[in-house]
Short mmCIF file of the C-alpha atoms (twelve columns), coordinates in Angstrom:
data_MODEL
# 
_entry.id   MODEL 
# 
loop_
_atom_site.group_PDB 
_atom_site.id 
_atom_site.type_symbol 
_atom_site.label_atom_id 
_atom_site.label_alt_id 
_atom_site.label_comp_id 
_atom_site.label_asym_id 
_atom_site.label_seq_id 
_atom_site.Cartn_x 
_atom_site.Cartn_y 
_atom_site.Cartn_z 
_atom_site.pdbx_PDB_model_num 
ATOM 1  C CA . ASN A 1  -31.190 11.661 -15.273 1 
ATOM 2  C CA . GLU A 2  -32.250 15.649 -15.755 1 
ATOM 3  C CA . ALA A 3  -30.620 17.821 -18.460 1 
ATOM 4  C CA . ALA A 4  -28.207 20.411 -17.176 1 
ATOM 5  C CA . SER A 5  -25.100 22.423 -18.403 1 
ATOM 6  C CA . GLY A 6  -22.070 21.388 -17.551 1 
ATOM 7  C CA . LYS A 7  -18.680 22.624 -16.059 1 
ATOM 8  C CA . VAL A 8  -15.384 21.599 -15.157 1 
ATOM 9  C CA . TYR A 9  -12.615 23.745 -13.259 1 
ATOM 10 C CA . TYR A 10 -9.086  22.305 -13.327 1 
ATOM 11 C CA . GLY A 11 -5.617  23.098 -12.137 1 
ATOM 12 C CA . THR A 12 -2.499  21.927 -10.358 1 
ATOM 13 C CA . VAL A 13 -3.028  23.824 -6.838  1 
ATOM 14 C CA . ASN A 14 -4.491  21.575 -4.202  1 
ATOM 15 C CA . PRO A 15 -6.765  22.695 -3.149  1 
ATOM 16 C CA . LEU A 16 -8.106  24.018 -6.169  1 
ATOM 17 C CA . VAL A 17 -9.079  27.398 -6.178  1 
ATOM 18 C CA . LEU A 18 -12.610 27.420 -8.104  1 
ATOM 19 C CA . GLY A 19 -12.432 31.108 -8.656  1 
ATOM 20 C CA . SER A 20 -8.474  30.899 -10.466 1 
ATOM 21 C CA . ALA A 21 -8.627  27.739 -12.226 1 
ATOM 22 C CA . ALA A 22 -8.833  27.154 -15.463 1 
ATOM 23 C CA . THR A 23 -12.544 26.056 -16.970 1 
ATOM 24 C CA . GLN A 24 -14.205 24.216 -20.084 1 
ATOM 25 C CA . SER A 25 -18.159 24.916 -20.044 1 
ATOM 26 C CA . SER A 26 -21.086 23.973 -21.875 1 
ATOM 27 C CA . ALA A 27 -24.416 25.883 -21.632 1 
ATOM 28 C CA . ALA A 28 -26.465 23.543 -23.619 1 
ATOM 29 C CA . LEU A 29 -28.520 21.441 -21.451 1 
ATOM 30 C CA . ALA A 30 -27.883 17.686 -22.058 1 
ATOM 31 C CA . THR A 31 -27.831 14.482 -19.824 1 
ATOM 32 C CA . THR A 32 -23.994 13.883 -20.532 1 
ATOM 33 C CA . HIS A 33 -20.675 16.417 -21.204 1 
ATOM 34 C CA . SER A 34 -17.405 15.811 -22.461 1 
ATOM 35 C CA . PHE A 35 -14.787 18.261 -22.356 1 
ATOM 36 C CA . GLY A 36 -11.118 17.960 -24.229 1 
ATOM 37 C CA . LEU A 37 -8.591  19.864 -22.187 1 
ATOM 38 C CA . SER A 38 -6.000  20.910 -23.730 1 
ATOM 39 C CA . GLY A 39 -2.474  22.641 -22.900 1 
ATOM 40 C CA . LEU A 40 -2.101  20.203 -19.742 1 
ATOM 41 C CA . THR A 41 1.740   19.745 -18.674 1 
ATOM 42 C CA . ALA A 42 3.359   16.378 -19.107 1 
ATOM 43 C CA . SER A 43 3.958   14.224 -15.999 1 
ATOM 44 C CA . THR A 44 1.946   16.879 -13.697 1 
ATOM 45 C CA . THR A 45 -1.133  15.931 -11.189 1 
ATOM 46 C CA . TYR A 46 -3.965  18.009 -11.649 1 
ATOM 47 C CA . TYR A 47 -7.257  18.591 -9.629  1 
ATOM 48 C CA . TYR A 48 -10.697 19.186 -11.038 1 
ATOM 49 C CA . VAL A 49 -14.004 19.711 -9.703  1 
ATOM 50 C CA . VAL A 50 -17.647 19.462 -11.920 1 
ATOM 51 C CA . GLU A 51 -20.757 21.443 -11.979 1 
ATOM 52 C CA . SER A 52 -24.090 21.203 -13.152 1 
ATOM 53 C CA . ALA A 53 -26.856 23.249 -13.327 1 
ATOM 54 C CA . ASP A 54 -30.370 22.532 -14.538 1 
ATOM 55 C CA . ALA A 55 -32.921 24.625 -16.210 1 
ATOM 56 C CA . SER A 56 -33.922 26.000 -13.050 1 
ATOM 57 C CA . ASN A 57 -30.516 26.688 -11.934 1 
ATOM 58 C CA . ASN A 58 -30.456 24.032 -9.006  1 
ATOM 59 C CA . VAL A 59 -26.579 23.711 -9.023  1 
ATOM 60 C CA . GLY A 60 -24.724 20.388 -8.379  1 
ATOM 61 C CA . THR A 61 -21.133 20.538 -7.668  1 
ATOM 62 C CA . SER A 62 -18.666 17.473 -7.082  1 
ATOM 63 C CA . THR A 63 -16.080 16.571 -4.907  1 
ATOM 64 C CA . GLN A 64 -12.716 17.248 -5.827  1 
ATOM 65 C CA . GLY A 65 -11.089 14.680 -7.802  1 
ATOM 66 C CA . THR A 66 -7.595  13.850 -9.313  1 
ATOM 67 C CA . PHE A 67 -5.687  12.724 -12.337 1 
ATOM 68 C CA . THR A 68 -2.209  12.700 -13.671 1 
ATOM 69 C CA . THR A 69 -1.082  13.278 -17.100 1 
ATOM 70 C CA . THR A 70 1.334   11.119 -18.911 1 
ATOM 71 C CA . ASN A 71 4.868   11.905 -20.857 1 
# 
C-alpha cells in the first residue's frame, strides 16, 4: 500500500542469478507496476524475481517465481 519503484529480473537459469538476469524496471514511485517482456523464446520456462523500493530506499524482494511461454 506504499508507493515504490518496481523491477523484475528474469531469465532461463534456475536458480535465477540476479547479476546476469535480464531486467525491466520503473523508477516511478507507484502502488502498481506492469512490465511487458519482449524477445522471449516460445515454449520456454522463465524464472523471475520482483524487487521494489520505497522513497526511503527500503527494498523488498520476492521469492523466485516461474512462468512458461506458449508457442
